[in-house]
Tab-separated table of C-alpha atoms and ligand atoms in Angstrom:
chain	number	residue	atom	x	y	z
J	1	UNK	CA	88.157	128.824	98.147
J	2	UNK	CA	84.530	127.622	98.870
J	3	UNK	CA	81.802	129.554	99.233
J	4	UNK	CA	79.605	129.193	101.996
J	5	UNK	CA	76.986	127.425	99.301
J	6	UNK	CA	79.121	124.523	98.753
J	7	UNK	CA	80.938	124.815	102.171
J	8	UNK	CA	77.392	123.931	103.407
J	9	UNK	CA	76.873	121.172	100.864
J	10	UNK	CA	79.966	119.437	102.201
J	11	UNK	CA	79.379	120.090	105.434
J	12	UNK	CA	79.523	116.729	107.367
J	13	UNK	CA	75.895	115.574	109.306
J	14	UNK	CA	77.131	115.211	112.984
J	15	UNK	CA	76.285	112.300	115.175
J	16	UNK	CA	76.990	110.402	118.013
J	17	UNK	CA	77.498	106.498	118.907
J	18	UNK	CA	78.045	106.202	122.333
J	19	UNK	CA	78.865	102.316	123.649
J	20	UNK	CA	78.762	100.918	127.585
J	21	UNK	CA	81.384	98.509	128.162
J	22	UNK	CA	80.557	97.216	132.045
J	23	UNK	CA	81.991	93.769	133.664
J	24	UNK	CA	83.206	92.200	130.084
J	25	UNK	CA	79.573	93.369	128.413
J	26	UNK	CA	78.868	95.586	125.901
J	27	UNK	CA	75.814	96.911	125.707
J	28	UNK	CA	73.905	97.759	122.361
J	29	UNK	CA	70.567	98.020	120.765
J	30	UNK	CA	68.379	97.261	118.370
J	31	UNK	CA	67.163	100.100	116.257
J	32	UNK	CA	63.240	99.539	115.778
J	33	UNK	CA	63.133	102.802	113.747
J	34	UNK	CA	64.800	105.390	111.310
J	35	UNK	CA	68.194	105.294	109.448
J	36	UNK	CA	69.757	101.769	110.385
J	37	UNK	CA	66.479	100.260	111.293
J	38	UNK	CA	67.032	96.498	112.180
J	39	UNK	CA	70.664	96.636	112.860
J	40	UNK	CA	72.305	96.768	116.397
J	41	UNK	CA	74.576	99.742	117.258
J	42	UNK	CA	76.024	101.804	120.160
J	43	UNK	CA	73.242	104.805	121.579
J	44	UNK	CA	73.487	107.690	119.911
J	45	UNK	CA	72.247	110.610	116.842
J	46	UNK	CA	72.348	113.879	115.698
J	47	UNK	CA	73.879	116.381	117.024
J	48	UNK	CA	71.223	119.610	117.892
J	49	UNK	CA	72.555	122.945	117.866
J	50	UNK	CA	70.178	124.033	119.582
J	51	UNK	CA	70.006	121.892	122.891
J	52	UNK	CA	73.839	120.613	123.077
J	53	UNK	CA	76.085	122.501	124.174
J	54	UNK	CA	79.263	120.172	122.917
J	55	UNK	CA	79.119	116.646	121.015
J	56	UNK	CA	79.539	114.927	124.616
J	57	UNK	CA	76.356	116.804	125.729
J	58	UNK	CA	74.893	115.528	122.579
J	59	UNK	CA	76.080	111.705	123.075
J	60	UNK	CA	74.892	111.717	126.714
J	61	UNK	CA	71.634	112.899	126.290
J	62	UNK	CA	70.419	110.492	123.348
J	63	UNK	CA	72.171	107.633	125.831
J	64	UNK	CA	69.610	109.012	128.014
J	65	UNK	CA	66.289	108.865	125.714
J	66	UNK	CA	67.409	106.001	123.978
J	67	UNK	CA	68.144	103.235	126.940
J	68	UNK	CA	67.119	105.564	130.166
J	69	UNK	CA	70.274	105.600	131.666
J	70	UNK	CA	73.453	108.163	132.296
J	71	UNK	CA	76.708	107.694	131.817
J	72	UNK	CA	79.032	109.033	134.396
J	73	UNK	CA	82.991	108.460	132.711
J	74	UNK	CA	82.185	109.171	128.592
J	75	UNK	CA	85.556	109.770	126.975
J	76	UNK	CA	85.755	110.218	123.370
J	77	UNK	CA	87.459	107.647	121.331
J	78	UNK	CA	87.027	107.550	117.691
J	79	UNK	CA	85.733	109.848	115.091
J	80	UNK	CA	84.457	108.338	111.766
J	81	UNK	CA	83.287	109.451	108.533
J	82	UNK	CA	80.685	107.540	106.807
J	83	UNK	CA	80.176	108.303	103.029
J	84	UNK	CA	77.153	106.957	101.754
J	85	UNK	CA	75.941	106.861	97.852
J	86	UNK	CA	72.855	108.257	98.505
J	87	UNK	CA	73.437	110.779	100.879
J	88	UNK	CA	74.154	114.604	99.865
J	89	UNK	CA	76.625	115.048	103.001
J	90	UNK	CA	79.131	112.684	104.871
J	91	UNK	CA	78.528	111.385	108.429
J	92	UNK	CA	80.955	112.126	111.081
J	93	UNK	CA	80.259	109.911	114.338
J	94	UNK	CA	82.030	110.689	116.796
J	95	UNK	CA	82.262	107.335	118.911
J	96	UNK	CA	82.036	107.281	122.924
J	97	UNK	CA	83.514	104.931	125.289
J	98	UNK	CA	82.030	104.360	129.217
J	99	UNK	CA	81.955	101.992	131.933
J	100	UNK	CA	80.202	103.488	134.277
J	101	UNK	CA	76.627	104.689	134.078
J	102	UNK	CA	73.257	105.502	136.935
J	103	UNK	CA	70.175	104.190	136.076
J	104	UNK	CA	67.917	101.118	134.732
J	105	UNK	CA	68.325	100.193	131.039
J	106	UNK	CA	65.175	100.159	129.356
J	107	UNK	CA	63.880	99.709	126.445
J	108	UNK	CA	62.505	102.951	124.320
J	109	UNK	CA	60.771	103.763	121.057
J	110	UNK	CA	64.107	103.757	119.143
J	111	UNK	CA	65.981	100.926	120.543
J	112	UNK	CA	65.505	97.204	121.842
J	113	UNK	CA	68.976	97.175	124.429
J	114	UNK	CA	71.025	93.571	125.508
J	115	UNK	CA	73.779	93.047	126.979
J	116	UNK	CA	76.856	91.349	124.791
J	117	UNK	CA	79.829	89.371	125.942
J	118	UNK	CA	82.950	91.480	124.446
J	119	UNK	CA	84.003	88.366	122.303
J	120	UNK	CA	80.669	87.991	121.311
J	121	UNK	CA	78.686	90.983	119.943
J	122	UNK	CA	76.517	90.357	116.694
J	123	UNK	CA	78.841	91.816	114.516
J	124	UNK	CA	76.735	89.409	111.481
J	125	UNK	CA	73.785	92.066	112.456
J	126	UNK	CA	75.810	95.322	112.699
J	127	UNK	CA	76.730	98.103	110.667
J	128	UNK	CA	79.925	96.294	108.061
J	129	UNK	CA	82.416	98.919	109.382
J	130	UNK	CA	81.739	97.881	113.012
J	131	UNK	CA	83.771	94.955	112.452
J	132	UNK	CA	87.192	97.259	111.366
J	133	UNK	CA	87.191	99.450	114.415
J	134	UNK	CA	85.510	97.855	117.409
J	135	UNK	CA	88.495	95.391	117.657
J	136	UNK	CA	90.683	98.588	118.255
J	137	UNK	CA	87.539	100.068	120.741
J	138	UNK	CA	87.442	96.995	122.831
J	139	UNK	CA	91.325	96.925	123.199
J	140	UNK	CA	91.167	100.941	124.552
J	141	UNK	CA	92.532	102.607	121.618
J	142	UNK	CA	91.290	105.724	119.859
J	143	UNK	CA	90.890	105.895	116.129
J	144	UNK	CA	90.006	107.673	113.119
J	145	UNK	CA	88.401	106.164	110.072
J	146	UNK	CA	86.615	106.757	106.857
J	147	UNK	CA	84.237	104.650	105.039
J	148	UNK	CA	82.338	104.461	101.933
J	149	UNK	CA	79.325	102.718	101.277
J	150	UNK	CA	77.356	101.947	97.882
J	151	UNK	CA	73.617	101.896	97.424
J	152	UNK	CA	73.279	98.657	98.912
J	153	UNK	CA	75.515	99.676	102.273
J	154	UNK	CA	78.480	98.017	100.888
J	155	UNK	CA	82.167	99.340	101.757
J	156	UNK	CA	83.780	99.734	98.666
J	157	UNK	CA	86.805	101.373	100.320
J	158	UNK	CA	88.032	102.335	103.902
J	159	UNK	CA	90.388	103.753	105.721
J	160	UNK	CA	91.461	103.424	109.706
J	161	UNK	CA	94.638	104.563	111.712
J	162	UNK	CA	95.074	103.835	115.596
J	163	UNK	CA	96.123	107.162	116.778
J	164	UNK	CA	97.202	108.537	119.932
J	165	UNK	CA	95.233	112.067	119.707
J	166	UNK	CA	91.776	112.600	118.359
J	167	UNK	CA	91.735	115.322	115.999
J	168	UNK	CA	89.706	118.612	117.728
J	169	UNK	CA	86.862	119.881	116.364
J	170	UNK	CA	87.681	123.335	114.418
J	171	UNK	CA	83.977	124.447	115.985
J	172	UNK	CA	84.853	124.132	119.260
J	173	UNK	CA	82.045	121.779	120.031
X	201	6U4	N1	78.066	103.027	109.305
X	201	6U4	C1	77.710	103.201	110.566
X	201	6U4	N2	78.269	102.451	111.540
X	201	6U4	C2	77.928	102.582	112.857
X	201	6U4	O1	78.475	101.858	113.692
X	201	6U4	N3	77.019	103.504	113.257
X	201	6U4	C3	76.461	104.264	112.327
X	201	6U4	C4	76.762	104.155	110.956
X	201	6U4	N4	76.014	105.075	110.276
X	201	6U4	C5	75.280	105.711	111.192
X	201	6U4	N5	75.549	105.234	112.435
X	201	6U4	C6	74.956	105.688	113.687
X	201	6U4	C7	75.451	107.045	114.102
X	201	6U4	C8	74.253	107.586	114.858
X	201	6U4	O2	74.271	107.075	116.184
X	201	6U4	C9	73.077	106.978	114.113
X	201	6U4	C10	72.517	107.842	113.010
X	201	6U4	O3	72.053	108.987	113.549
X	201	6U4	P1	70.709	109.652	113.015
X	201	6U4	O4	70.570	110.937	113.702
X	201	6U4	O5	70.699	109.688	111.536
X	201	6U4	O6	69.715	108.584	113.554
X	201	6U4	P2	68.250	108.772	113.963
X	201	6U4	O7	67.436	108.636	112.724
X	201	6U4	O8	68.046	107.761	115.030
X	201	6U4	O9	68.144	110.237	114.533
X	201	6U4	P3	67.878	110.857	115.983
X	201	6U4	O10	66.454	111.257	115.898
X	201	6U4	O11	68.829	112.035	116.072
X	201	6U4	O12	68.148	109.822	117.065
X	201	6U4	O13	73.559	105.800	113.497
């Protein structure tokens, strides 16, 4: 059994990535800062105990001080797992799908947004696993996945299965 020592050393960092799909556009920014810096991504990051009171909570509000604008029909469509070489802990993103939002997108300290054509997002500038699972996004399905990364942010293996129930959290959040 694990003790709560290495229960907490497993014990996955939890994010969000939350991506507007509006009129046959995706939108997505640039992140000017932090852990992906330079690549373009869905809105989203940790999770905070503190302030959110579920992982929607959390994906909404860093939609909100990331771009400046709300989304109004989130629904939760993937969950992935991200192991990286040089990180202690594994990722899980939990990835959010709307259509709908109130507001003006705007630019912010963390991210340069544009709009994207579905058939034509920058996948050549994106996280590598984007290209497994946003095929599967686009076309309204939910998934589950797992990647690994090397040093140099590499895949060196992955999985991903199409399912038709996302797996609840055992948290409650
Ligand atoms: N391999 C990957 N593929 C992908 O599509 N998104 C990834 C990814 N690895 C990380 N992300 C996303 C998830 C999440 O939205 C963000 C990482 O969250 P972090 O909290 O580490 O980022 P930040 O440094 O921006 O922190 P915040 O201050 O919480 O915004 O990058």
């Amino acid at each position: 059994m694990a003790t709560d020592a290495t229960a907490a050393l497993a014990a996955p960092k939890l994010t969000t990535l939350l991506v507007v799909v509006s009129d046959g556009n995706v939108l997505l920014g640039e992140k000017k800062r932090g852990f992906g810096a330079g690549l373009w991504n869905g809105f989203g990051g940790k999770v905070d105990l503190g302030i959110d009171a579920s992982v929607e909570h959390a994906a909404l509000r860093e939609l909100r001080e990331e771009c400046g604008i709300d989304a109004l029909d989130a629904t939760r469509r993937g969950v992935l797992t991200f192991h990286y070489a040089d990180a202690p802990n594994p990722m899980e993103t939990h990835v959010f799908h709307a259509s709908a939002f109130e507001g003006t997108v705007a630019e912010s300290d963390e991210m340069r947004p544009a709009w994207f054509p579905e058939d034509a997002i920058p996948l050549e500038k994106m996280w590598p696993d984007d290209e497994h699972w946003y095929p599967a996004f686009l076309r309204g399905e939910k998934f589950v996945g797992t990647f690994w990364f090397d040093r140099e942010k590499k895949i060196t293996r992955h999985e991903l299965e199409v399912v038709e129930t996302l797996p609840a959290r055992a948290d409650g959040l």
